[in-house]
Amino acid sequence: MSVTNGKMRPSLTQEILSHLGLANKTAAWGTLGTLRTFLSFSVDKDVQRLLRAIAGQGVDRSAIVGVLTNRSREQRQLISRAFQERTQQDLLKSLQAALSGSLERTVVALLQPAAHFDAQELRTALKTPDSTEDVAMEILATRSPPQLQECLTVYKHNFQVEAEKDIESETSGVLRDLLLALTKGARESYSGIIDYNLVEQDVQALKQAEGPSTEGTWVLIFTQRNPEHLVRVFDQYQRCTGHELEKTIQNIFHGDAQAALLSLASVIKNTPLYFADKLHQALQDAESNYQVLMRILISRSEIDLLSIRAEFKKKFGKSLYSSLQDAVKGDCRTALLALCRAEDI
C-alpha cells in the first residue's frame, strides 16, 4: 500500500481484486483448483480478442480456448456481459455459430453460469435412464449447499418444474429416496466435535438394517450425517464386522440403488478420488466420454482439480494430463488439457 498526499493508496493487486469482488476472499489464493483468477484481466482486451477470433478469415479456435480457459468463471461472466454491451450480440450464440462438435459444447459449458450448466446436466440425466444415477448423484452429492440451492432454483425457472418432481417421476425405490433427500440439503454441518456415541449408534443401526423395509436407515444416515462423522462410521463398521461397509451394500442392494449408495460412500470417503475414478472410466470408454470429462474438469477446475490429479496419478500410475493427451482427439483436446493445466511427474 502506498501513500499519496497523506492518504493510503491501495496496491495494484488490491485494486484489481476489489473490482473482481475478491478483495476479502483470501481463500482464492489457497485453492486446490488449477484455474485461478487472472490478475492481468482486462475485459476490453478479452472482448477484442474474441471478436477477432470470430470475425477473422477463419475462426481462431486457439485464441478462443486461450481466453476462456485462463479466466475464472466470474471473469468469463464479465466478458460475456461486456461483449453484449459493446457489440449488441450474445457471446454464447456467436461462439456457437462459429464452432461445432465437442469444442462447441465445451465453450458453452465454460460460458454458462455454473448453476445453469448443472441444471441442464441434471435435467438431461433425469430424462436419460441409463445415466440418472451416475450424473444426478454426482451433482446432488458434490455441490455445496449454496451451489445446490442455486442449481435447483435455475432448474425450476428453466424447465418450469421442480427437480424433485422429475426425480419422483423418473426414478424409484432407494435411488429416488436418496436423490430426494440430497435435494433437501439437510446434511448436518461439522461442528468440530465428533459424537462417538452417535457413531456407535449409526454403526449398530446399519448392521441391523440388512433386511426388508430397512432402506430408510441407509438413506437417513448417508444423506444427513456430516462426512467427518460418516468416515468414522465407515471405519468403526469395518472394525466391528471385519469387512468394509461397501461389501454389505453390494450384498443387500442391487442395480441403481447399489450404484448410488456406492457412489455416495465414495464421495464421502474421498471426493477427489471419486472424481479421479470417474475421469478414468470416461477415458476408458471405447470413445472417450467428452461430456463427463468436460463436466468434471470445468466444475472442479476452481475447487480441487489439483487433488483429483494427485489421486489419479496415485491410483492409476499415469498422470491425468498424459491420459487426456493419449485418449482425447479433436478440437476440445486443447481446452481440456488447458483446464488440467500440467503434467504430474
mmCIF file of C-alpha atoms in Angstrom, residues 49 94 110 130 183 215 255 272 276 282 316 329 335:
data_model
loop_
_atom_site.group_PDB
_atom_site.id
_atom_site.type_symbol
_atom_site.label_atom_id
_atom_site.label_comp_id
_atom_site.label_asym_id
_atom_site.label_seq_id
_atom_site.Cartn_x
_atom_site.Cartn_y
_atom_site.Cartn_z
ATOM 1 C CA ARG A 49 -9.562 -10.939 -28.756
ATOM 2 C CA SER A 94 -21.800 -16.031 -31.537
ATOM 3 C CA LEU A 110 -17.356 -22.608 -19.879
ATOM 4 C CA ASP A 130 -29.043 -45.000 -18.291
ATOM 5 C CA THR A 183 -32.045 -32.138 -2.832
ATOM 6 C CA GLU A 215 -33.689 -48.867 3.368
ATOM 7 C CA GLY A 255 -28.988 -52.097 -9.594
ATOM 8 C CA PRO A 272 -11.097 -36.161 -5.258
ATOM 9 C CA ALA A 276 -10.452 -39.434 -10.421
ATOM 10 C CA ALA A 282 -14.630 -41.819 -19.071
ATOM 11 C CA PHE A 316 -3.597 -45.391 -11.999
ATOM 12 C CA LYS A 329 -8.966 -36.230 -30.042
ATOM 13 C CA ALA A 335 -9.350 -26.957 -23.976
#
